[in-house]
PDB file of C-alpha atoms and ligand atoms in Angstrom:
ATOM      1  CA  MET X  33       8.827  17.022  -1.222  1.00 82.00           C
ATOM      2  CA  GLU X  34       9.251  20.031  -3.120  1.00 88.00           C
ATOM      3  CA  LEU X  35       5.747  21.234  -4.589  1.00 92.00           C
ATOM      4  CA  ALA X  36       7.419  22.187  -8.149  1.00 92.00           C
ATOM      5  CA  ARG X  37       8.981  18.708  -8.573  1.00 92.00           C
ATOM      6  CA  ILE X  38       5.690  17.245  -7.615  1.00 94.00           C
ATOM      7  CA  LYS X  39       3.863  19.510 -10.386  1.00 94.00           C
ATOM      8  CA  GLU X  40       6.268  18.525 -12.859  1.00 95.00           C
ATOM      9  CA  SER X  41       5.416  14.689 -12.146  1.00 96.00           C
ATOM     10  CA  VAL X  42       1.582  15.369 -12.159  1.00 96.00           C
ATOM     11  CA  GLU X  43       1.824  17.658 -15.510  1.00 95.00           C
ATOM     12  CA  TYR X  44       3.282  14.639 -17.403  1.00 96.00           C
ATOM     13  CA  VAL X  45       0.773  11.982 -16.035  1.00 96.00           C
ATOM     14  CA  LYS X  46      -2.062  14.295 -16.611  1.00 95.00           C
ATOM     15  CA  GLY X  47      -0.966  14.900 -20.308  1.00 94.00           C
ATOM     16  CA  ILE X  48      -1.197  11.113 -20.769  1.00 94.00           C
ATOM     17  CA  LEU X  49      -4.573  10.683 -19.189  1.00 93.00           C
ATOM     18  CA  ASN X  50      -7.685  12.197 -20.257  1.00 83.00           C
ATOM     19  CA  ASP X  51      -9.729  11.304 -17.444  1.00 92.00           C
ATOM     20  CA  GLU X  52      -9.791  11.451 -13.677  1.00 94.00           C
ATOM     21  CA  PRO X  53      -9.424   8.419 -11.364  1.00 96.00           C
ATOM     22  CA  GLU X  54     -11.442   8.169  -8.045  1.00 96.00           C
ATOM     23  CA  ILE X  55      -9.728   5.496  -6.562  1.00 98.00           C
ATOM     24  CA  GLY X  56      -5.863   4.740  -6.391  1.00 97.00           C
ATOM     25  CA  ILE X  57      -4.548   1.081  -5.413  1.00 97.00           C
ATOM     26  CA  ILE X  58      -1.064   0.255  -4.402  1.00 96.00           C
ATOM     27  CA  LEU X  59      -0.303  -3.322  -5.014  1.00 93.00           C
ATOM     28  CA  GLY X  60       2.066  -5.153  -2.903  1.00 88.00           C
ATOM     29  CA  SER X  61       4.471  -8.186  -3.628  1.00 80.00           C
ATOM     30  CA  GLY X  62       2.765 -10.866  -5.659  1.00 78.00           C
ATOM     31  CA  LEU X  63      -0.409  -8.988  -5.723  1.00 82.00           C
ATOM     32  CA  GLY X  64       0.265  -7.299  -9.166  1.00 84.00           C
ATOM     33  CA  VAL X  65      -2.089  -9.375 -10.958  1.00 87.00           C
ATOM     34  CA  LEU X  66      -5.011  -7.312  -9.986  1.00 92.00           C
ATOM     35  CA  ALA X  67      -4.031  -5.077 -12.687  1.00 92.00           C
ATOM     36  CA  GLU X  68      -4.762  -7.673 -15.175  1.00 91.00           C
ATOM     37  CA  GLU X  69      -8.296  -7.131 -14.394  1.00 91.00           C
ATOM     38  CA  VAL X  70      -8.360  -3.346 -15.291  1.00 95.00           C
ATOM     39  CA  GLU X  71     -10.209  -2.510 -18.602  1.00 94.00           C
ATOM     40  CA  ASP X  72      -9.589   0.099 -21.215  1.00 94.00           C
ATOM     41  CA  LYS X  73      -6.017   0.071 -19.555  1.00 95.00           C
ATOM     42  CA  VAL X  74      -3.619   3.181 -20.132  1.00 96.00           C
ATOM     43  CA  ILE X  75      -0.157   2.128 -18.846  1.00 95.00           C
ATOM     44  CA  ILE X  76       2.367   4.748 -17.462  1.00 95.00           C
ATOM     45  CA  LYS X  77       5.724   3.518 -16.708  1.00 93.00           C
ATOM     46  CA  TYR X  78       7.294   5.233 -13.854  1.00 93.00           C
ATOM     47  CA  ALA X  79      10.618   5.574 -15.730  1.00 91.00           C
ATOM     48  CA  ASP X  80       9.137   7.882 -18.082  1.00 93.00           C
ATOM     49  CA  ILE X  81       7.685  10.178 -15.358  1.00 94.00           C
ATOM     50  CA  PRO X  82      10.010  12.930 -14.372  1.00 94.00           C
ATOM     51  CA  ASN X  83      11.319  12.473 -10.606  1.00 94.00           C
ATOM     52  CA  MET X  84      10.116   9.109 -10.059  1.00 92.00           C
ATOM     53  CA  PRO X  85      12.650   6.314  -8.925  1.00 85.00           C
ATOM     54  CA  THR X  86      12.518   2.942 -10.717  1.00 73.00           C
ATOM     55  CA  SER X  87      11.196  -0.102  -8.889  1.00 64.00           C
ATOM     56  CA  THR X  88      13.800  -2.870  -8.384  1.00 66.00           C
ATOM     57  CA  VAL X  89      12.116  -5.816  -6.633  1.00 62.00           C
ATOM     58  CA  LYS X  90      11.187  -9.060  -8.151  1.00 61.00           C
ATOM     59  CA  GLY X  91       7.501  -9.269  -8.129  1.00 54.00           C
ATOM     60  CA  HIS X  92       6.824  -5.575  -8.633  1.00 59.00           C
ATOM     61  CA  ALA X  93       6.145  -4.119 -12.336  1.00 75.00           C
ATOM     62  CA  GLY X  94       6.924  -0.549 -12.506  1.00 90.00           C
ATOM     63  CA  GLN X  95       3.872   1.357 -13.761  1.00 93.00           C
ATOM     64  CA  TYR X  96       0.705   3.229 -13.063  1.00 95.00           C
ATOM     65  CA  VAL X  97      -2.286   1.299 -14.555  1.00 96.00           C
ATOM     66  CA  PHE X  98      -5.171   3.638 -15.185  1.00 97.00           C
ATOM     67  CA  GLY X  99      -8.596   2.361 -16.246  1.00 96.00           C
ATOM     68  CA  LYS X 100     -11.855   0.744 -15.204  1.00 96.00           C
ATOM     69  CA  LEU X 101     -12.157  -1.872 -12.372  1.00 95.00           C
ATOM     70  CA  ASN X 102     -15.721  -2.911 -11.617  1.00 93.00           C
ATOM     71  CA  GLY X 103     -17.160   0.063 -13.257  1.00 93.00           C
ATOM     72  CA  LYS X 104     -15.206   2.521 -11.432  1.00 96.00           C
ATOM     73  CA  LYS X 105     -12.143   4.732 -12.475  1.00 97.00           C
ATOM     74  CA  VAL X 106      -8.932   3.610 -10.875  1.00 97.00           C
ATOM     75  CA  ILE X 107      -5.382   4.054 -10.828  1.00 97.00           C
ATOM     76  CA  MET X 108      -3.007   1.159  -9.782  1.00 96.00           C
ATOM     77  CA  MET X 109       0.508   1.281  -8.940  1.00 95.00           C
ATOM     78  CA  GLN X 110       1.641  -2.079 -10.156  1.00 93.00           C
ATOM     79  CA  GLY X 111       5.083  -2.086  -8.204  1.00 89.00           C
ATOM     80  CA  ARG X 112       5.902   0.377  -5.412  1.00 90.00           C
ATOM     81  CA  PHE X 113       8.842   1.828  -3.835  1.00 92.00           C
ATOM     82  CA  HIS X 114      10.664   0.731  -0.742  1.00 94.00           C
ATOM     83  CA  TYR X 115      12.817   2.646   1.881  1.00 96.00           C
ATOM     84  CA  TYR X 116      15.281  -0.353   1.611  1.00 94.00           C
ATOM     85  CA  GLU X 117      15.771   0.222  -2.003  1.00 92.00           C
ATOM     86  CA  GLY X 118      17.998   3.256  -0.926  1.00 92.00           C
ATOM     87  CA  ASN X 119      15.066   5.504  -1.797  1.00 93.00           C
ATOM     88  CA  LYS X 120      14.802   8.769   0.388  1.00 93.00           C
ATOM     89  CA  MET X 121      11.553   8.465   2.582  1.00 95.00           C
ATOM     90  CA  GLU X 122      10.190  11.578   0.778  1.00 94.00           C
ATOM     91  CA  THR X 123      10.516   9.944  -2.438  1.00 93.00           C
ATOM     92  CA  LEU X 124       7.972   7.543  -1.588  1.00 95.00           C
ATOM     93  CA  SER X 125       5.357  10.396  -1.230  1.00 96.00           C
ATOM     94  CA  LEU X 126       5.592  11.416  -4.660  1.00 96.00           C
ATOM     95  CA  PRO X 127       3.413   8.600  -6.188  1.00 96.00           C
ATOM     96  CA  VAL X 128       0.718   9.133  -3.617  1.00 97.00           C
ATOM     97  CA  TYR X 129       0.764  13.112  -4.219  1.00 97.00           C
ATOM     98  CA  ILE X 130       0.586  12.139  -7.964  1.00 97.00           C
ATOM     99  CA  MET X 131      -2.539  10.068  -7.438  1.00 97.00           C
ATOM    100  CA  LYS X 132      -4.083  12.826  -5.158  1.00 97.00           C
ATOM    101  CA  ASN X 133      -3.664  15.406  -7.823  1.00 96.00           C
ATOM    102  CA  LEU X 134      -5.292  13.404 -10.459  1.00 96.00           C
ATOM    103  CA  GLY X 135      -8.605  13.409  -8.685  1.00 96.00           C
ATOM    104  CA  VAL X 136      -8.250  10.235  -6.185  1.00 97.00           C
ATOM    105  CA  LYS X 137     -10.336  10.188  -3.016  1.00 97.00           C
ATOM    106  CA  ASN X 138      -9.917   6.938  -1.715  1.00 98.00           C
ATOM    107  CA  LEU X 139      -6.604   5.078  -1.363  1.00 98.00           C
ATOM    108  CA  ILE X 140      -6.352   1.332  -0.877  1.00 98.00           C
ATOM    109  CA  VAL X 141      -3.004   0.135  -0.047  1.00 98.00           C
ATOM    110  CA  THR X 142      -2.087  -3.548   0.066  1.00 96.00           C
ATOM    111  CA  ASN X 143       1.202  -5.623   0.914  1.00 95.00           C
ATOM    112  CA  ALA X 144       2.442  -8.787   1.845  1.00 93.00           C
ATOM    113  CA  ALA X 145       3.336  -8.987   5.544  1.00 96.00           C
ATOM    114  CA  GLY X 146       4.622 -11.670   8.081  1.00 97.00           C
ATOM    115  CA  GLY X 147       1.956 -12.644  10.719  1.00 97.00           C
ATOM    116  CA  VAL X 148       2.918 -11.862  14.171  1.00 98.00           C
ATOM    117  CA  ASN X 149      -0.424 -12.500  15.777  1.00 98.00           C
ATOM    118  CA  THR X 150      -0.338 -16.274  16.518  1.00 97.00           C
ATOM    119  CA  GLU X 151      -3.960 -16.595  15.863  1.00 97.00           C
ATOM    120  CA  PHE X 152      -2.937 -15.855  11.989  1.00 98.00           C
ATOM    121  CA  LYS X 153      -2.169 -18.258   9.394  1.00 95.00           C
ATOM    122  CA  PRO X 154      -0.261 -18.040   5.617  1.00 95.00           C
ATOM    123  CA  GLY X 155      -2.788 -16.833   3.369  1.00 94.00           C
ATOM    124  CA  ASP X 156      -5.093 -14.596   5.776  1.00 97.00           C
ATOM    125  CA  LEU X 157      -6.080 -11.322   4.627  1.00 97.00           C
ATOM    126  CA  MET X 158      -5.988  -8.504   7.380  1.00 98.00           C
ATOM    127  CA  LEU X 159      -7.637  -5.181   7.333  1.00 98.00           C
ATOM    128  CA  ILE X 160      -5.131  -2.636   9.011  1.00 98.00           C
ATOM    129  CA  ASN X 161      -6.694  -0.710  11.549  1.00 98.00           C
ATOM    130  CA  ASP X 162      -3.627   1.178  12.612  1.00 98.00           C
ATOM    131  CA  HIS X 163      -0.013   1.188  12.024  1.00 98.00           C
ATOM    132  CA  ILE X 164       3.336   1.496  14.073  1.00 98.00           C
ATOM    133  CA  ASN X 165       6.225   3.581  12.230  1.00 98.00           C
ATOM    134  CA  PHE X 166       9.298   1.522  13.321  1.00 97.00           C
ATOM    135  CA  ALA X 167      11.460   3.010  10.394  1.00 96.00           C
ATOM    136  CA  PHE X 168      12.366   5.912  12.488  1.00 95.00           C
ATOM    137  CA  ASN X 169      12.136   8.008   9.585  1.00 97.00           C
ATOM    138  CA  ASN X 170       9.145   9.834   8.025  1.00 98.00           C
ATOM    139  CA  PRO X 171       8.567  10.958   4.464  1.00 97.00           C
ATOM    140  CA  LEU X 172       7.447  14.516   5.753  1.00 97.00           C
ATOM    141  CA  MET X 173      10.886  15.388   7.106  1.00 96.00           C
ATOM    142  CA  GLY X 174      11.963  18.527   5.777  1.00 94.00           C
ATOM    143  CA  LYS X 175      10.156  21.720   4.474  1.00 94.00           C
ATOM    144  CA  ASN X 176       6.344  21.491   4.788  1.00 96.00           C
ATOM    145  CA  GLU X 177       4.343  22.269   1.508  1.00 94.00           C
ATOM    146  CA  GLU X 178       1.111  23.989   2.804  1.00 94.00           C
ATOM    147  CA  GLU X 179      -0.733  23.614  -0.499  1.00 94.00           C
ATOM    148  CA  ILE X 180      -0.491  19.880   0.056  1.00 96.00           C
ATOM    149  CA  GLY X 181      -1.439  19.366   3.835  1.00 97.00           C
ATOM    150  CA  PRO X 182      -0.673  20.594   7.134  1.00 97.00           C
ATOM    151  CA  ARG X 183       2.972  20.617   9.129  1.00 97.00           C
ATOM    152  CA  PHE X 184       1.554  18.199  11.656  1.00 97.00           C
ATOM    153  CA  PRO X 185      -1.054  16.102  10.216  1.00 97.00           C
ATOM    154  CA  ASP X 186      -3.363  13.925  12.284  1.00 97.00           C
ATOM    155  CA  MET X 187      -2.882  10.408  12.484  1.00 98.00           C
ATOM    156  CA  SER X 188      -5.498   9.386  14.676  1.00 98.00           C
ATOM    157  CA  GLU X 189      -7.624   7.694  12.085  1.00 98.00           C
ATOM    158  CA  ALA X 190      -4.814   7.076   9.706  1.00 98.00           C
ATOM    159  CA  TYR X 191      -7.108   4.044   8.229  1.00 98.00           C
ATOM    160  CA  SER X 192     -10.540   5.012   7.594  1.00 98.00           C
ATOM    161  CA  LYS X 193     -13.178   3.443  10.277  1.00 98.00           C
ATOM    162  CA  ASP X 194     -15.675   4.061   7.295  1.00 98.00           C
ATOM    163  CA  LEU X 195     -13.749   2.150   4.732  1.00 98.00           C
ATOM    164  CA  ILE X 196     -12.799  -0.452   7.219  1.00 98.00           C
ATOM    165  CA  LYS X 197     -16.625  -1.273   7.993  1.00 98.00           C
ATOM    166  CA  LEU X 198     -17.301  -1.246   4.152  1.00 98.00           C
ATOM    167  CA  ALA X 199     -14.578  -3.625   3.475  1.00 98.00           C
ATOM    168  CA  LYS X 200     -16.077  -6.008   6.548  1.00 98.00           C
ATOM    169  CA  ASP X 201     -19.533  -5.784   5.067  1.00 98.00           C
ATOM    170  CA  VAL X 202     -18.153  -6.567   1.744  1.00 98.00           C
ATOM    171  CA  ALA X 203     -16.009  -9.505   2.992  1.00 97.00           C
ATOM    172  CA  SER X 204     -18.905 -11.151   4.881  1.00 97.00           C
ATOM    173  CA  LYS X 205     -20.962 -10.817   1.771  1.00 97.00           C
ATOM    174  CA  LEU X 206     -18.752 -12.648  -0.234  1.00 96.00           C
ATOM    175  CA  ASP X 207     -18.053 -15.103   2.614  1.00 96.00           C
ATOM    176  CA  VAL X 208     -14.334 -14.088   2.678  1.00 96.00           C
ATOM    177  CA  ASP X 209     -12.683 -14.379   6.098  1.00 96.00           C
ATOM    178  CA  VAL X 210     -10.845 -11.192   7.023  1.00 98.00           C
ATOM    179  CA  LYS X 211      -8.724 -10.485  10.324  1.00 98.00           C
ATOM    180  CA  GLU X 212      -8.123  -7.099  11.513  1.00 98.00           C
ATOM    181  CA  GLY X 213      -5.010  -5.680  13.192  1.00 98.00           C
ATOM    182  CA  VAL X 214      -2.078  -3.268  13.504  1.00 98.00           C
ATOM    183  CA  TYR X 215       0.870  -3.306  10.665  1.00 98.00           C
ATOM    184  CA  LEU X 216       4.204  -2.402  12.139  1.00 98.00           C
ATOM    185  CA  MET X 217       6.839  -1.329   9.601  1.00 98.00           C
ATOM    186  CA  MET X 218      10.524  -2.413   9.802  1.00 98.00           C
ATOM    187  CA  THR X 219      12.955  -1.034   7.220  1.00 97.00           C
ATOM    188  CA  GLY X 220      14.119  -4.561   6.068  1.00 93.00           C
ATOM    189  CA  PRO X 221      15.543  -5.583   3.678  1.00 95.00           C
ATOM    190  CA  THR X 222      16.280  -8.160   6.203  1.00 96.00           C
ATOM    191  CA  TYR X 223      13.546 -10.254   7.551  1.00 96.00           C
ATOM    192  CA  GLU X 224      13.356  -9.789  11.292  1.00 97.00           C
ATOM    193  CA  THR X 225      14.967 -12.048  14.265  1.00 97.00           C
ATOM    194  CA  PRO X 226      12.783 -13.885  16.410  1.00 97.00           C
ATOM    195  CA  ALA X 227      13.560 -11.492  19.296  1.00 97.00           C
ATOM    196  CA  GLU X 228      12.608  -8.698  17.058  1.00 98.00           C
ATOM    197  CA  ILE X 229       9.345 -10.350  16.405  1.00 98.00           C
ATOM    198  CA  ARG X 230       8.506 -10.764  20.116  1.00 98.00           C
ATOM    199  CA  MET X 231       9.386  -7.439  20.724  1.00 98.00           C
ATOM    200  CA  VAL X 232       6.768  -6.362  17.621  1.00 98.00           C
ATOM    201  CA  ARG X 233       4.108  -8.355  19.368  1.00 98.00           C
ATOM    202  CA  ALA X 234       4.758  -6.958  22.651  1.00 98.00           C
ATOM    203  CA  LEU X 235       4.181  -3.413  21.163  1.00 97.00           C
ATOM    204  CA  GLY X 236       1.066  -4.418  19.698  1.00 97.00           C
ATOM    205  CA  GLY X 237       1.889  -5.275  16.027  1.00 98.00           C
ATOM    206  CA  ASP X 238      -0.400  -8.125  14.369  1.00 98.00           C
ATOM    207  CA  ALA X 239       1.865  -7.881  11.218  1.00 98.00           C
ATOM    208  CA  VAL X 240       5.163  -6.793  10.196  1.00 98.00           C
ATOM    209  CA  GLY X 241       6.464  -5.555   6.685  1.00 97.00           C
ATOM    210  CA  MET X 242       8.761  -3.210   5.040  1.00 97.00           C
ATOM    211  CA  SER X 243       6.332  -0.767   3.025  1.00 97.00           C
ATOM    212  CA  THR X 244       2.895   0.805   3.353  1.00 98.00           C
ATOM    213  CA  VAL X 245       3.820   3.389   6.479  1.00 98.00           C
ATOM    214  CA  PRO X 246       5.222   6.186   4.315  1.00 98.00           C
ATOM    215  CA  GLU X 247       2.473   6.026   1.790  1.00 98.00           C
ATOM    216  CA  VAL X 248      -0.233   5.652   4.352  1.00 98.00           C
ATOM    217  CA  ILE X 249       1.458   9.102   5.893  1.00 98.00           C
ATOM    218  CA  ALA X 250       1.786  11.038   2.691  1.00 98.00           C
ATOM    219  CA  ALA X 251      -1.811   9.894   2.035  1.00 98.00           C
ATOM    220  CA  ASN X 252      -3.135  11.246   5.194  1.00 98.00           C
ATOM    221  CA  HIS X 253      -0.956  14.378   4.669  1.00 98.00           C
ATOM    222  CA  CYS X 254      -2.739  15.107   1.572  1.00 97.00           C
ATOM    223  CA  GLY X 255      -6.140  14.280   2.723  1.00 97.00           C
ATOM    224  CA  LEU X 256      -7.080  10.731   1.226  1.00 98.00           C
ATOM    225  CA  LYS X 257      -8.846   8.256   3.047  1.00 98.00           C
ATOM    226  CA  VAL X 258      -7.204   4.954   3.338  1.00 98.00           C
ATOM    227  CA  LEU X 259      -8.060   1.263   3.277  1.00 98.00           C
ATOM    228  CA  GLY X 260      -5.128  -1.092   4.028  1.00 98.00           C
ATOM    229  CA  ILE X 261      -4.914  -4.674   3.482  1.00 97.00           C
ATOM    230  CA  SER X 262      -2.240  -6.995   4.269  1.00 97.00           C
ATOM    231  CA  CYS X 263      -1.891 -10.415   2.688  1.00 94.00           C
ATOM    232  CA  ILE X 264      -0.090 -12.572   5.568  1.00 96.00           C
ATOM    233  CA  THR X 265       2.140 -14.483   3.556  1.00 94.00           C
ATOM    234  CA  ASN X 266       4.214 -16.236   6.134  1.00 95.00           C
ATOM    235  CA  MET X 267       4.357 -16.392   9.825  1.00 96.00           C
ATOM    236  CA  ALA X 268       6.943 -14.016  11.200  1.00 97.00           C
ATOM    237  CA  ALA X 269      10.458 -15.189  12.186  1.00 96.00           C
ATOM    238  CA  GLY X 270      10.610 -17.571  15.218  1.00 94.00           C
ATOM    239  CA  ILE X 271       6.898 -18.510  15.334  1.00 95.00           C
ATOM    240  CA  LEU X 272       7.381 -21.691  13.042  1.00 93.00           C
ATOM    241  CA  ASP X 273      10.539 -23.667  13.036  1.00 87.00           C
ATOM    242  CA  GLN X 274      11.309 -22.707   9.682  1.00 89.00           C
ATOM    243  CA  PRO X 275      13.291 -19.938   7.597  1.00 89.00           C
ATOM    244  CA  LEU X 276      11.824 -17.438   5.749  1.00 90.00           C
ATOM    245  CA  ASN X 277      12.119 -16.455   2.133  1.00 86.00           C
ATOM    246  CA  HIS X 278      10.887 -14.170  -0.746  1.00 86.00           C
ATOM    247  CA  ALA X 279       9.744 -17.185  -2.631  1.00 88.00           C
ATOM    248  CA  GLU X 280       7.126 -18.333   0.233  1.00 86.00           C
ATOM    249  CA  VAL X 281       5.918 -14.735   0.196  1.00 85.00           C
ATOM    250  CA  ILE X 282       5.239 -14.746  -3.567  1.00 88.00           C
ATOM    251  CA  GLU X 283       3.907 -18.323  -3.490  1.00 87.00           C
ATOM    252  CA  THR X 284       1.301 -17.377  -0.797  1.00 91.00           C
ATOM    253  CA  SER X 285       0.032 -14.235  -2.405  1.00 87.00           C
ATOM    254  CA  ASN X 286      -0.224 -16.416  -5.820  1.00 90.00           C
ATOM    255  CA  ARG X 287      -2.395 -18.603  -3.777  1.00 92.00           C
ATOM    256  CA  VAL X 288      -4.623 -16.120  -2.541  1.00 93.00           C
ATOM    257  CA  LYS X 289      -4.695 -13.903  -5.316  1.00 91.00           C
ATOM    258  CA  ASN X 290      -8.250 -14.979  -6.572  1.00 92.00           C
ATOM    259  CA  THR X 291      -9.824 -14.198  -3.091  1.00 94.00           C
ATOM    260  CA  PHE X 292      -7.961 -11.112  -3.068  1.00 93.00           C
ATOM    261  CA  ILE X 293      -9.111 -10.180  -6.453  1.00 93.00           C
ATOM    262  CA  LYS X 294     -12.534 -10.832  -5.664  1.00 94.00           C
ATOM    263  CA  LEU X 295     -12.566  -9.021  -2.436  1.00 95.00           C
ATOM    264  CA  VAL X 296     -10.679  -5.725  -3.942  1.00 95.00           C
ATOM    265  CA  LYS X 297     -13.052  -5.749  -7.200  1.00 95.00           C
ATOM    266  CA  GLU X 298     -16.182  -5.625  -4.930  1.00 96.00           C
ATOM    267  CA  ILE X 299     -14.777  -3.283  -2.240  1.00 97.00           C
ATOM    268  CA  VAL X 300     -14.101  -0.710  -5.185  1.00 97.00           C
ATOM    269  CA  LYS X 301     -17.585  -1.306  -6.591  1.00 96.00           C
ATOM    270  CA  SER X 302     -19.117  -0.343  -3.246  1.00 95.00           C
ATOM    271  CA  MET X 303     -16.846   2.725  -2.780  1.00 94.00           C
TER     272      MET X 303
HETATM  273  N1  HPA Q 698       8.523  -9.670   7.644  1.00 78.61           N
HETATM  274  C1  HPA Q 698       8.717  -8.347   6.962  1.00 78.61           C
HETATM  275  N2  HPA Q 698       8.292  -8.237   6.001  1.00 78.61           N
HETATM  276  C2  HPA Q 698       7.628  -9.200   5.344  1.00 78.61           C
HETATM  277  C3  HPA Q 698       7.286 -10.392   5.683  1.00 78.61           C
HETATM  278  C4  HPA Q 698       7.959 -10.592   7.104  1.00 78.61           C
HETATM  279  O1  HPA Q 698       7.744 -11.874   7.805  1.00 78.61           O
HETATM  280  N3  HPA Q 698       6.541 -11.032   5.047  1.00 78.61           N
HETATM  281  C5  HPA Q 698       6.437 -10.478   3.916  1.00 78.61           C
HETATM  282  N4  HPA Q 698       6.712  -9.181   4.087  1.00 78.61           N
END
């Protein structure tokens, strides 16, 4: 993404915030409620930020929420952008670069995902330890801006081992059961077929979803440390003898939200 356009967006946001967030948090489908926990909120609508697209998905508000969470200065994305909405991949990197430019060091990325690993059950939380980019596109396609990061970013620790350890320690202290695994991104917006899910499993995916990977690529490009958390909202297609729908996704994330909020708040505190 062109540096001049990023700077334009950053300048607008900096003009509203008179403080620097340390932690960025991207909230997935049905997980936007965490933003309600933020104190001394400053809300910035995506629609008011130059160069930002607008989010169109139900269950996704379209705004940054800046403020304090458990004593830490955070900026949350209440609502994210998806490739399947027709956005160019590179557009999905902009909100991440904005957070980086505001001062963010650690990024927590959350999503709703289908469980591919048959040991999982709906309602489980999975720490993402790696991903597979099955979108066959990349937000860094095109000219590289050296000021943001290198042409060929290393992805060998796309999800910070230190942050995974921190999250596991916090989870065990809170007595919250967390799984760990590989997130595979499909473009969507269709859910997968049972044959595709068997393929995902054969390729090493534990969870499948339609987001996260582009943002995590951008985050690694610009040097942010990433923690990824998937909420397993449903078993992926073909595992149970039942159809999939977005209502179930939202229903499960609603059911898990208290545990999710408790976990993320404590992780933020320990960061
Ligand atoms: N597949 C893809 N994306 C998803 C799913 C799924 O089963 N559940 C929530 N997001």
